[in-house]
Amino acid sequence: MIEVNNISAGYGKKEILQGISFKAEEGKITTLVGSNGSGKSTLLKALLGLIPWSGGGITVDGMPVKGMSRAEIARWIAYLPQGKNVPDISAGRMTLHGRFPYLSYPRRYRESDFRIAEEAMRQMGVLELADRQMAELSGGMRQKVYLAMALAQQAPAIVMDEPTTYLDIGQQFKFAEIIKKLSESGKTIVLVLHDILLALKISDHIAAVRDGKIIQCGTPEEILKTDIMRELYGITVKSVRTEKGIQYYYE
Amino acid sequence: MKNRNRRQFLFLCAGISGCLAVSVLSLCLGNVHFPPADLPGILAGDKGAMSRSILLYARLPRMFAALLAGAALAVSGAVLQTVLANRLASPGIIGVNAGAGLGVTLCCAAGVLSGYAVSCAAFAGSLLTVAVISLFSYRTSASKTTVILGGVALNSILNAICESVTVLDTDIAMLSIDFRVGGFSSVSYIRLIPAGLLILAALAVLFTLCNELDVVALGDETAKGIGLPVGRYRLVFLALAALLAGAAVSFAGLLGFVGLIVPHFVRRYTGNESRHLLPLCAICGAGFVAFCDLAARLAFAPYELPVGILMSVIGGPVFLFLLVRYKGGRRYD
């Protein structure tokens, strides 16, 4: 479980987050939504210790993040940033780098690291791509490899910043299924999503962010009962109960 | 995978064989030719004192100098290209060569002309340049684009200061011209040994940091996400690259293009994983510079072409080709 308690953070002297608090529970998907520049990515960076923050505190499974080394944080939280380089290495090597936080100098991957990376690739269905170069893969496949890397990290929490960007609609749905399975396996998942319908469909909790503050938090149904989507985006989202569960649509 | 490993192994064997062949030829060929089979006897003093002196005090340091300079500059280039995520980066781009050149010019202007002092000045100039660049990049969160742009700007400033000093005193221009062209004709053990030890130490450290270098190449946020303090390691890699280039330049002068061409060539055969790239860059860089030195020595014998000129003749067109082929490095941004 990740708990953020009344923190403020920003870039240099510019404060983006102002006294923000939120909680992401174990085995649940928590999604941050909000317009561009509202502070969602900044919040992710703050909880990963990528930018300095002040105020209350951030804990992962009760452990305070402040004072942890970068490698320690990586062992608790796996992070998939938004704008990722496409490195000129194989998918197998990319996944193996997920074991990096567990190495000490001189950092050499051990037999057990190779086994864990292979298992992570198998779980993501990309084991057969291990020898392929990352640049040769489609956006969806590449994203699966990044997720395999996150799995190889064996962190109890995974944080993803707009993971469905560059994916077509079919790949987005497949990706959503994978995320669901990961949360069902007990991982704490925190997402930033711009696709509101997808966020409503897959999330257990949604936190609406505006001007560096969480202005509303709740389950998708609770969020829909408020006027928050209109406030954030100027749109109305409705739901309808079908045989396949609740479906969401823009009005 | 097997094909790739086989290709890397063949490439490694070819590189080592080529390096050994060029090294032996470098010892044997020159104004006086020695048969390869006679080399141990000459070194033992069986073939006369003159032959022994030529081999021991002229050809041997020259061969080691070419090998070490080539290995250092090629690995330095490979590291810079990876850290700055730009295949067109090389020791010259971040101002290492210009810093070394200014060090030599100022040393000569101060009237200190011993070889050891000139080497130290070159080395200090290159390290100081990197310290300025590192400080500058640290204050701007070590962005790779900022580092390159800062390096280009500093390069211009240092060259301008250097030119100003040499224009004001033509004697200094004459003294530093050998250094600025680059070559191994005046290399001695006293200049080679300290720099050589530094090169070997820096290479050894870099070879243990291959995984860190690969993780830096994943991009800042991904690298931080898997636990690497990227800014700190980027500075370490920049400092090591500067150390390699500065140490090489201190005895070899301003050799251009090795750090650009060799890593690019090696990447085509081995891929980008540092554990393969760096050792092969060292081998190929060493072989390439030793070969160019040999060619420069033999092409117009008994006159000797400065190796820096020969390498620029080869490197210039290749550099232009890279600019066109990779559109100024944007393909890799």
Coordinates of C-alpha atoms in Angstrom, one line a residue:
Chain A
M1 CA 0.0 0.0 0.0
I2 CA 1.2 3.5 -0.9
E3 CA 0.2 6.4 1.4
V4 CA 0.9 10.0 0.6
N5 CA 0.2 12.3 3.5
N6 CA -0.1 16.0 3.1
I7 CA 3.0 16.6 0.9
S8 CA 3.9 19.6 -1.2
A9 CA 6.3 19.4 -4.2
G10 CA 7.4 21.2 -7.3
Y11 CA 10.2 22.0 -9.7
G12 CA 12.7 24.5 -8.3
K13 CA 10.8 27.4 -6.6
K14 CA 7.6 26.6 -8.5
E15 CA 5.2 24.6 -6.2
I16 CA 2.9 22.2 -8.2
L17 CA 1.5 20.0 -5.4
Q18 CA 0.0 21.7 -2.4
G19 CA -0.7 19.6 0.6
I20 CA -1.7 16.5 -1.3
S21 CA -2.8 13.2 0.4
F22 CA -3.9 10.0 -1.2
K23 CA -3.8 6.2 -0.7
A24 CA -3.3 3.3 -3.1
E25 CA -4.3 0.0 -1.7
E26 CA -2.8 -3.4 -2.1
G27 CA -4.3 -5.5 -4.9
K28 CA -6.2 -2.4 -6.2
I29 CA -5.9 -0.2 -9.2
T30 CA -5.8 3.5 -8.3
T31 CA -5.9 5.9 -11.2
L32 CA -5.1 9.6 -11.2
V33 CA -7.1 11.7 -13.6
G34 CA -7.0 15.4 -14.4
S35 CA -6.3 17.8 -17.2
N36 CA -2.8 18.5 -18.5
G37 CA -0.6 20.3 -16.0
S38 CA -2.8 19.4 -13.0
G39 CA 0.1 17.7 -11.2
K40 CA -0.6 14.0 -11.8
S41 CA 2.9 13.1 -13.1
T42 CA 4.5 15.4 -10.5
L43 CA 2.7 13.4 -7.8
L44 CA 4.1 10.1 -9.2
K45 CA 7.6 11.6 -9.3
A46 CA 7.3 12.8 -5.8
L47 CA 6.2 9.5 -4.4
L48 CA 9.2 7.9 -6.3
G49 CA 11.5 10.4 -4.8
L50 CA 12.4 11.8 -8.2
I51 CA 11.7 15.3 -7.1
P52 CA 12.1 16.7 -3.6
W53 CA 8.9 17.1 -1.5
S54 CA 8.1 18.6 1.9
G55 CA 5.4 18.1 4.5
G56 CA 3.9 14.9 6.0
G57 CA 5.3 11.8 4.4
I58 CA 5.1 9.0 1.9
T59 CA 5.1 5.4 2.9
V60 CA 5.1 2.1 1.0
D61 CA 3.7 -0.8 3.0
G62 CA 4.4 1.3 6.1
M63 CA 8.0 2.0 5.2
P64 CA 8.9 5.7 4.8
V65 CA 10.2 6.5 1.4
K66 CA 12.3 9.5 2.7
G67 CA 15.8 8.4 3.4
M68 CA 15.6 5.4 1.1
S69 CA 18.3 5.0 -1.6
R70 CA 17.3 5.0 -5.2
A71 CA 17.8 1.2 -5.3
E72 CA 15.7 0.7 -2.2
I73 CA 12.8 2.7 -3.7
A74 CA 13.1 0.7 -6.8
R75 CA 12.7 -2.5 -4.8
W76 CA 9.5 -1.2 -3.4
I77 CA 8.0 0.6 -6.4
A78 CA 8.5 -0.2 -10.1
Y79 CA 8.0 2.8 -12.3
L80 CA 7.0 3.0 -16.0
P81 CA 7.6 6.6 -17.0
Q82 CA 5.6 8.3 -19.8
G83 CA 8.2 9.2 -22.3
K84 CA 10.5 6.3 -22.6
N85 CA 13.6 6.0 -24.8
V86 CA 13.6 3.1 -27.2
P87 CA 17.0 1.6 -26.3
D88 CA 19.1 -0.2 -28.8
I89 CA 19.2 -3.4 -26.8
S90 CA 17.3 -6.7 -26.9
A91 CA 14.0 -7.2 -25.2
G92 CA 15.6 -9.9 -23.0
R93 CA 18.3 -7.6 -21.8
M94 CA 15.8 -4.8 -21.2
T95 CA 13.8 -7.1 -18.9
L96 CA 16.9 -8.3 -17.2
H97 CA 17.6 -4.7 -16.2
G98 CA 14.6 -4.9 -14.0
R99 CA 16.9 -6.9 -11.6
F100 CA 19.3 -3.9 -11.4
P101 CA 18.1 -2.6 -8.0
Y102 CA 19.1 -6.0 -6.5
L103 CA 22.7 -5.8 -7.6
S104 CA 25.7 -4.5 -5.7
Y105 CA 29.0 -3.4 -7.1
P106 CA 30.4 -4.8 -9.3
R107 CA 26.9 -5.2 -10.7
R108 CA 26.8 -8.5 -12.6
Y109 CA 23.5 -10.3 -13.2
R110 CA 23.4 -13.7 -11.6
E111 CA 21.8 -16.9 -12.8
S112 CA 18.7 -16.3 -10.5
D113 CA 18.3 -12.8 -12.2
F114 CA 18.1 -14.4 -15.6
R115 CA 15.5 -16.9 -14.4
I116 CA 13.4 -14.2 -12.8
A117 CA 13.6 -12.1 -16.0
E118 CA 12.6 -15.1 -18.1
E119 CA 9.7 -15.8 -15.9
A120 CA 8.5 -12.2 -16.1
M121 CA 8.7 -12.3 -19.9
R122 CA 6.8 -15.6 -19.9
Q123 CA 4.1 -14.0 -17.7
M124 CA 3.8 -11.1 -20.2
G125 CA 3.8 -13.4 -23.2
V126 CA 6.9 -11.9 -24.7
L127 CA 9.4 -14.6 -24.0
E128 CA 9.7 -15.4 -27.7
L129 CA 10.8 -11.8 -28.3
A130 CA 13.7 -12.0 -25.9
D131 CA 16.3 -11.8 -28.8
R132 CA 14.5 -9.1 -30.7
Q133 CA 15.7 -5.6 -30.6
M134 CA 13.4 -3.1 -28.7
A135 CA 13.4 -0.8 -31.8
E136 CA 12.0 -3.7 -33.9
L137 CA 8.9 -4.2 -31.7
S138 CA 5.5 -2.6 -32.0
G139 CA 4.4 -0.1 -29.4
G140 CA 2.2 -2.7 -27.7
M141 CA 4.9 -5.3 -27.6
R142 CA 7.4 -2.8 -26.3
Q143 CA 5.0 -1.8 -23.5
K144 CA 4.6 -5.4 -22.5
V145 CA 8.4 -5.7 -22.3
Y146 CA 8.5 -2.7 -20.1
L147 CA 5.9 -4.3 -17.9
A148 CA 8.0 -7.5 -17.9
M149 CA 10.9 -5.4 -16.7
A150 CA 8.6 -4.0 -13.9
L151 CA 7.6 -7.5 -13.0
A152 CA 11.2 -8.7 -12.9
Q153 CA 11.7 -5.8 -10.4
Q154 CA 9.5 -7.8 -8.0
A155 CA 8.3 -4.6 -6.3
P156 CA 5.0 -4.8 -4.5
A157 CA 3.8 -1.6 -6.2
I158 CA 3.9 -0.6 -9.9
V159 CA 3.4 3.0 -10.9
M160 CA 2.7 3.9 -14.5
D161 CA 2.4 7.3 -16.2
E162 CA 0.1 7.2 -19.1
P163 CA 0.9 3.6 -20.1
T164 CA -1.6 3.5 -23.0
T165 CA -0.2 6.4 -24.9
Y166 CA 0.8 5.3 -28.4
L167 CA -1.3 2.1 -28.2
D168 CA -4.1 1.4 -30.5
I169 CA -7.6 0.6 -29.1
G170 CA -7.1 -3.2 -29.3
Q171 CA -3.7 -3.0 -27.5
Q172 CA -5.2 -0.7 -24.9
F173 CA -7.8 -3.3 -24.0
K174 CA -5.2 -6.1 -23.9
F175 CA -3.0 -3.8 -21.7
A176 CA -6.0 -3.2 -19.4
E177 CA -6.5 -6.9 -18.9
I178 CA -2.8 -7.4 -18.0
I179 CA -3.0 -4.5 -15.4
K180 CA -6.2 -6.1 -14.0
K181 CA -4.4 -9.5 -13.6
L182 CA -1.4 -7.8 -12.0
S183 CA -3.6 -6.1 -9.4
E184 CA -5.5 -9.4 -8.7
S185 CA -2.1 -11.0 -8.0
G186 CA -1.7 -8.5 -5.1
K187 CA 0.3 -5.7 -6.7
T188 CA -0.5 -2.1 -5.8
I189 CA -1.1 -0.4 -9.1
V190 CA -1.1 3.4 -9.5
L191 CA -1.9 4.8 -13.0
V192 CA -2.1 8.1 -14.6
L193 CA -4.6 7.9 -17.5
H194 CA -6.1 10.4 -19.9
D195 CA -8.6 7.9 -21.3
I196 CA -11.4 8.5 -18.8
L197 CA -13.5 5.6 -20.0
L198 CA -10.6 3.2 -19.6
A199 CA -9.9 4.6 -16.2
L200 CA -13.5 4.1 -15.1
K201 CA -13.5 0.6 -16.5
I202 CA -10.4 -0.8 -14.9
S203 CA -9.9 1.3 -11.7
D204 CA -10.9 0.4 -8.2
H205 CA -10.3 3.9 -7.1
I206 CA -10.0 7.2 -9.0
A207 CA -8.4 10.3 -7.7
A208 CA -9.3 13.5 -9.5
V209 CA -6.4 16.0 -9.5
R210 CA -6.7 19.7 -10.2
D211 CA -4.2 22.6 -9.6
G212 CA -2.0 20.3 -7.5
K213 CA -4.7 19.1 -5.2
I214 CA -6.9 16.0 -5.1
I215 CA -10.3 17.4 -5.3
Q216 CA -12.3 14.1 -5.4
C217 CA -11.5 10.5 -4.6
G218 CA -13.7 7.4 -4.8
T219 CA -14.8 4.3 -6.7
P220 CA -15.8 4.8 -10.4
E221 CA -19.4 4.8 -9.4
E222 CA -18.9 7.3 -6.6
I223 CA -17.0 9.5 -9.0
L224 CA -19.7 9.4 -11.6
K225 CA -22.3 10.5 -9.1
T226 CA -20.4 13.8 -8.7
D227 CA -20.0 16.5 -11.3
I228 CA -16.2 16.1 -11.3
M229 CA -15.8 15.1 -15.0
R230 CA -17.6 18.3 -16.1
E231 CA -15.4 20.3 -13.7
L232 CA -12.2 18.7 -15.0
Y233 CA -12.8 18.2 -18.7
G234 CA -16.2 19.9 -19.4
I235 CA -17.7 16.5 -20.4
T236 CA -20.4 14.2 -19.0
V237 CA -19.8 10.5 -18.6
K238 CA -22.7 8.1 -18.0
S239 CA -22.8 4.4 -17.2
V240 CA -25.1 1.6 -18.2
R241 CA -25.4 -1.8 -16.7
T242 CA -25.1 -4.6 -19.3
E243 CA -24.6 -8.4 -19.3
K244 CA -20.8 -7.7 -19.4
G245 CA -20.9 -5.4 -16.4
I246 CA -21.0 -1.7 -16.2
Q247 CA -20.2 0.1 -19.5
Y248 CA -19.2 3.8 -19.6
Y249 CA -19.8 6.3 -22.4
Y250 CA -19.5 10.0 -23.1
E251 CA -22.8 11.8 -23.3
Chain B
M1 CA 21.2 -14.9 -30.5
K2 CA 23.6 -17.6 -31.4
N3 CA 24.4 -15.9 -34.7
R4 CA 24.9 -12.6 -32.9
N5 CA 27.3 -14.2 -30.3
R6 CA 29.2 -15.9 -33.1
R7 CA 29.5 -12.7 -35.0
Q8 CA 30.8 -10.9 -31.9
F9 CA 33.3 -13.7 -31.2
L10 CA 34.5 -13.6 -34.8
F11 CA 34.8 -9.8 -34.6
L12 CA 36.7 -10.1 -31.3
C13 CA 39.1 -12.7 -32.8
A14 CA 39.6 -10.5 -36.0
G15 CA 40.2 -7.4 -33.9
I16 CA 42.8 -9.1 -31.6
S17 CA 44.5 -10.7 -34.6
G18 CA 44.6 -7.4 -36.5
C19 CA 45.9 -5.5 -33.5
L20 CA 48.7 -8.0 -33.0
A21 CA 49.6 -8.0 -36.7
V22 CA 49.7 -4.2 -36.8
S23 CA 51.7 -4.1 -33.6
V24 CA 54.4 -6.5 -34.9
L25 CA 54.5 -4.6 -38.3
S26 CA 54.8 -1.3 -36.4
L27 CA 57.9 -2.7 -34.6
C28 CA 59.4 -4.2 -37.8
L29 CA 58.8 -1.5 -40.4
G30 CA 60.4 1.9 -40.7
N31 CA 63.5 3.5 -42.0
V32 CA 65.3 0.4 -40.8
H33 CA 63.5 -2.9 -41.3
F34 CA 63.7 -5.7 -38.8
P35 CA 62.5 -9.3 -39.6
P36 CA 59.8 -10.3 -37.1
A37 CA 61.8 -13.3 -36.0
D38 CA 64.7 -11.1 -35.0
L39 CA 62.7 -8.9 -32.6
P40 CA 63.5 -11.0 -29.4
G41 CA 67.2 -11.1 -30.3
I42 CA 67.3 -7.3 -31.0
L43 CA 65.7 -6.6 -27.6
A44 CA 68.2 -8.9 -25.9
G45 CA 71.0 -6.9 -27.5
D46 CA 72.2 -9.7 -29.8
K47 CA 71.9 -7.6 -33.0
G48 CA 73.8 -4.5 -31.9
A49 CA 73.2 -1.5 -29.7
M50 CA 71.8 0.7 -32.4
S51 CA 69.1 -1.8 -33.4
R52 CA 68.2 -2.3 -29.8
S53 CA 68.0 1.5 -29.2
I54 CA 65.7 2.0 -32.2
L55 CA 63.4 -0.8 -31.1
L56 CA 63.4 -0.1 -27.4
Y57 CA 63.4 3.7 -27.4
A58 CA 61.7 4.6 -30.6
R59 CA 59.4 1.9 -32.0
L60 CA 58.3 0.2 -28.8
P61 CA 57.0 3.4 -27.0
R62 CA 55.5 4.5 -30.3
M63 CA 53.6 1.3 -30.7
F64 CA 52.4 1.3 -27.1
A65 CA 51.4 5.0 -27.5
A66 CA 49.4 4.3 -30.7
L67 CA 47.7 1.3 -29.1
L68 CA 46.9 3.2 -25.8
A69 CA 45.8 6.4 -27.5
G70 CA 43.5 4.5 -29.9
A71 CA 41.9 2.4 -27.2
A72 CA 41.4 5.4 -24.9
L73 CA 40.0 7.7 -27.6
A74 CA 37.7 5.0 -29.0
V75 CA 36.3 4.0 -25.6
S76 CA 36.0 7.6 -24.6
G77 CA 33.9 8.2 -27.7
A78 CA 31.7 5.2 -27.1
V79 CA 31.1 6.2 -23.5
L80 CA 30.2 9.8 -24.5
Q81 CA 27.9 8.7 -27.3
T82 CA 26.1 6.4 -24.9
V83 CA 25.9 8.9 -22.0
L84 CA 24.8 11.8 -24.2
A85 CA 22.6 9.5 -26.3
N86 CA 24.0 11.0 -29.5
R87 CA 26.1 9.1 -31.9
L88 CA 27.8 12.2 -33.1
A89 CA 29.3 13.0 -29.7
S90 CA 33.0 12.5 -29.3
P91 CA 35.8 13.8 -27.0
G92 CA 36.2 16.9 -29.2
I93 CA 32.5 17.8 -28.9
I94 CA 32.5 18.3 -25.1
G95 CA 35.7 20.4 -25.4
V96 CA 38.3 17.9 -24.2
N97 CA 40.6 18.4 -27.1
A98 CA 40.2 22.1 -27.0
G99 CA 40.9 22.1 -23.3
A100 CA 44.1 20.0 -23.8
G101 CA 45.2 22.3 -26.7
L102 CA 44.8 25.4 -24.5
G103 CA 46.7 23.7 -21.7
V104 CA 49.6 23.0 -24.0
T105 CA 49.5 26.6 -25.5
L106 CA 49.5 28.2 -22.0
C107 CA 52.3 25.8 -20.9
C108 CA 54.4 26.9 -23.9
A109 CA 53.6 30.5 -23.3
A110 CA 54.8 30.2 -19.7
G111 CA 58.1 29.0 -21.0
V112 CA 57.7 25.5 -19.6
L113 CA 58.7 23.2 -22.4
S114 CA 59.6 19.8 -21.0
G115 CA 57.6 16.9 -22.4
Y116 CA 56.3 15.9 -19.0
A117 CA 55.1 19.4 -18.3
V118 CA 53.4 19.7 -21.7
S119 CA 51.6 16.3 -21.0
C120 CA 50.5 17.4 -17.6
A121 CA 49.2 20.7 -19.0
A122 CA 47.2 18.9 -21.7
F123 CA 45.7 16.5 -19.2
A124 CA 44.9 19.3 -16.7
G125 CA 43.2 21.3 -19.5
S126 CA 41.0 18.4 -20.6
L127 CA 40.0 17.6 -17.0
L128 CA 39.3 21.2 -16.2
T129 CA 37.1 21.4 -19.3
V130 CA 35.1 18.5 -18.1
A131 CA 34.8 19.9 -14.6
V132 CA 33.3 23.1 -16.1
I133 CA 31.0 21.1 -18.3
S134 CA 30.0 18.8 -15.5
L135 CA 29.3 21.8 -13.1
F136 CA 27.3 23.4 -15.9
S137 CA 25.3 20.3 -16.6
Y138 CA 24.7 19.6 -12.9
R139 CA 23.2 23.0 -12.5
T140 CA 20.9 22.3 -15.5
S141 CA 20.0 18.8 -14.2
A142 CA 22.6 17.2 -16.5
S143 CA 20.4 17.2 -19.6
K144 CA 22.1 15.4 -22.4
T145 CA 21.3 18.1 -24.9
T146 CA 22.6 20.8 -22.6
V147 CA 25.8 18.9 -22.0
I148 CA 26.5 18.8 -25.8
L149 CA 25.5 22.4 -26.4
G150 CA 27.6 23.5 -23.4
G151 CA 30.5 21.4 -24.7
V152 CA 30.2 23.0 -28.2
A153 CA 30.1 26.5 -26.6
L154 CA 33.1 25.8 -24.4
N155 CA 34.9 24.3 -27.3
S156 CA 34.5 27.5 -29.2
I157 CA 35.6 29.7 -26.3
L158 CA 38.7 27.6 -25.6
N159 CA 39.7 27.5 -29.3
A160 CA 39.3 31.3 -29.4
I161 CA 41.5 31.8 -26.4
C162 CA 44.1 29.4 -27.9
E163 CA 44.1 31.1 -31.2
S164 CA 44.4 34.5 -29.5
V165 CA 47.5 33.4 -27.6
T166 CA 49.1 31.8 -30.7
V167 CA 48.4 34.9 -32.9
L168 CA 50.1 37.1 -30.3
D169 CA 53.2 35.0 -30.1
T170 CA 54.3 33.1 -33.3
D171 CA 57.0 31.1 -31.4
I172 CA 54.2 29.5 -29.3
A173 CA 52.3 28.7 -32.4
M174 CA 55.4 26.8 -33.8
L175 CA 55.9 25.0 -30.5
S176 CA 52.3 23.8 -30.1
I177 CA 51.7 23.0 -33.8
D178 CA 53.0 19.4 -33.5
F179 CA 50.7 18.8 -30.6
R180 CA 47.7 20.3 -32.4
V181 CA 48.2 18.1 -35.5
G182 CA 48.7 15.0 -33.4
G183 CA 51.2 12.2 -33.8
F184 CA 53.6 9.8 -32.1
S185 CA 57.0 10.8 -33.5
S186 CA 58.2 12.4 -30.3
V187 CA 56.6 10.0 -27.8
S188 CA 58.9 9.0 -24.9
Y189 CA 58.5 6.7 -21.9
I190 CA 58.5 9.7 -19.6
R191 CA 55.3 11.1 -21.3
L192 CA 53.8 7.7 -22.0
I193 CA 54.0 5.8 -18.7
P194 CA 51.9 8.1 -16.4
A195 CA 49.3 8.7 -19.0
G196 CA 49.3 5.0 -20.0
L197 CA 48.7 3.9 -16.4
L198 CA 45.8 6.3 -16.1
I199 CA 44.3 5.0 -19.3
L200 CA 44.6 1.4 -18.1
A201 CA 43.1 2.3 -14.8
A202 CA 40.2 4.2 -16.4
L203 CA 39.5 1.3 -18.8
A204 CA 39.5 -1.2 -16.0
V205 CA 37.0 0.9 -14.0
L206 CA 34.8 1.4 -17.1
F207 CA 34.7 -2.3 -17.9
T208 CA 33.3 -2.9 -14.4
L209 CA 30.6 -0.3 -15.0
C210 CA 29.1 -1.7 -18.2
N211 CA 25.7 -2.5 -16.8
E212 CA 25.5 1.0 -15.3
L213 CA 26.3 2.5 -18.6
D214 CA 23.6 0.4 -20.3
V215 CA 21.1 1.5 -17.7
V216 CA 22.0 5.2 -18.2
A217 CA 21.2 4.6 -21.9
L218 CA 17.7 3.7 -21.0
G219 CA 16.9 7.3 -20.3
D220 CA 16.8 9.3 -17.1
E221 CA 13.4 8.3 -15.7
T222 CA 13.6 4.6 -16.6
A223 CA 17.1 4.4 -15.1
K224 CA 16.1 6.2 -11.9
G225 CA 13.0 3.9 -11.8
I226 CA 15.3 0.8 -11.6
G227 CA 17.5 2.4 -8.9
L228 CA 20.4 4.1 -10.6
P229 CA 21.3 7.7 -9.5
V230 CA 21.6 8.8 -13.1
G231 CA 23.0 12.3 -12.5
R232 CA 25.9 11.0 -10.4
Y233 CA 26.8 8.2 -12.8
R234 CA 26.6 10.5 -15.8
L235 CA 29.2 12.7 -14.1
V236 CA 31.3 9.6 -13.4
F237 CA 31.2 8.5 -17.0
L238 CA 31.9 12.0 -18.3
A239 CA 34.9 12.3 -16.0
L240 CA 36.2 8.8 -17.0
A241 CA 35.7 9.7 -20.7
A242 CA 37.6 12.9 -20.2
L243 CA 40.3 11.2 -18.3
L244 CA 40.8 8.7 -21.1
A245 CA 40.8 11.4 -23.8
G246 CA 42.9 13.8 -21.8
A247 CA 45.5 11.2 -21.0
A248 CA 45.6 10.1 -24.7
V249 CA 45.8 13.7 -26.0
S250 CA 48.6 14.4 -23.4
F251 CA 51.1 12.3 -25.4
A252 CA 49.4 11.9 -28.8
G253 CA 48.2 15.4 -29.4
L254 CA 44.9 16.3 -30.9
L255 CA 43.9 13.2 -32.7
G256 CA 40.5 13.7 -34.2
F257 CA 37.8 11.3 -35.3
V258 CA 38.9 8.1 -33.6
G259 CA 36.3 8.5 -30.9
L260 CA 33.7 9.1 -33.6
I261 CA 34.4 6.5 -36.2
V262 CA 35.5 3.4 -34.2
P263 CA 32.5 3.2 -31.9
H264 CA 30.2 3.7 -34.8
F265 CA 31.9 0.9 -36.8
V266 CA 32.0 -1.5 -33.8
R267 CA 28.3 -0.9 -33.0
R268 CA 27.4 -2.2 -36.4
Y269 CA 28.9 -5.6 -35.6
T270 CA 28.3 -6.0 -31.9
G271 CA 25.2 -4.0 -31.0
N272 CA 25.0 -1.5 -28.2
E273 CA 25.5 -3.5 -25.1
S274 CA 28.5 -2.0 -23.3
R275 CA 30.0 -5.3 -22.1
H276 CA 30.7 -6.1 -25.8
L277 CA 31.0 -2.6 -27.1
L278 CA 33.7 -1.2 -24.8
P279 CA 36.3 -4.0 -25.0
L280 CA 35.9 -4.2 -28.8
C281 CA 36.1 -0.4 -29.1
A282 CA 39.4 -0.6 -27.2
I283 CA 40.8 -3.3 -29.4
C284 CA 39.6 -1.8 -32.7
G285 CA 40.6 1.8 -31.7
A286 CA 44.1 0.5 -30.7
G287 CA 44.4 -1.3 -34.0
F288 CA 43.1 1.6 -36.1
V289 CA 45.4 4.2 -34.7
A290 CA 48.4 1.8 -34.8
F291 CA 47.6 1.1 -38.4
C292 CA 47.2 4.8 -39.3
D293 CA 50.5 5.5 -37.6
L294 CA 52.2 2.8 -39.6
A295 CA 50.7 4.0 -42.8
A296 CA 51.7 7.6 -42.0
R297 CA 55.2 6.5 -41.4
L298 CA 55.5 4.4 -44.5
A299 CA 53.4 6.2 -47.1
F300 CA 56.0 8.9 -47.9
A301 CA 59.1 7.3 -46.4
P302 CA 61.6 8.6 -45.5
Y303 CA 59.3 11.6 -44.8
E304 CA 56.7 11.1 -42.2
L305 CA 53.1 12.3 -42.5
P306 CA 51.7 13.4 -39.1
V307 CA 49.2 10.7 -38.1
G308 CA 46.6 13.3 -37.1
I309 CA 46.5 14.5 -40.7
L310 CA 46.0 11.0 -42.1
M311 CA 43.3 10.3 -39.6
S312 CA 41.5 13.6 -40.4
V313 CA 41.7 12.7 -44.1
I314 CA 39.9 9.4 -43.3
G315 CA 37.7 10.8 -40.5
G316 CA 36.4 14.0 -42.3
P317 CA 34.5 12.2 -45.0
V318 CA 33.2 9.6 -42.6
F319 CA 32.0 12.3 -40.3
L320 CA 30.2 14.0 -43.1
F321 CA 28.7 10.7 -44.0
L322 CA 27.4 10.2 -40.5
L323 CA 25.9 13.7 -40.4
V324 CA 23.9 12.9 -43.6
R325 CA 23.1 9.3 -42.6
Y326 CA 21.9 10.1 -39.1
K327 CA 20.6 13.7 -39.6
G328 CA 22.7 15.3 -36.9
G329 CA 22.0 12.6 -34.3
R330 CA 18.3 13.2 -34.1
R331 CA 17.6 9.5 -35.0
Y332 CA 19.0 8.6 -31.6
D333 CA 17.4 11.3 -29.4

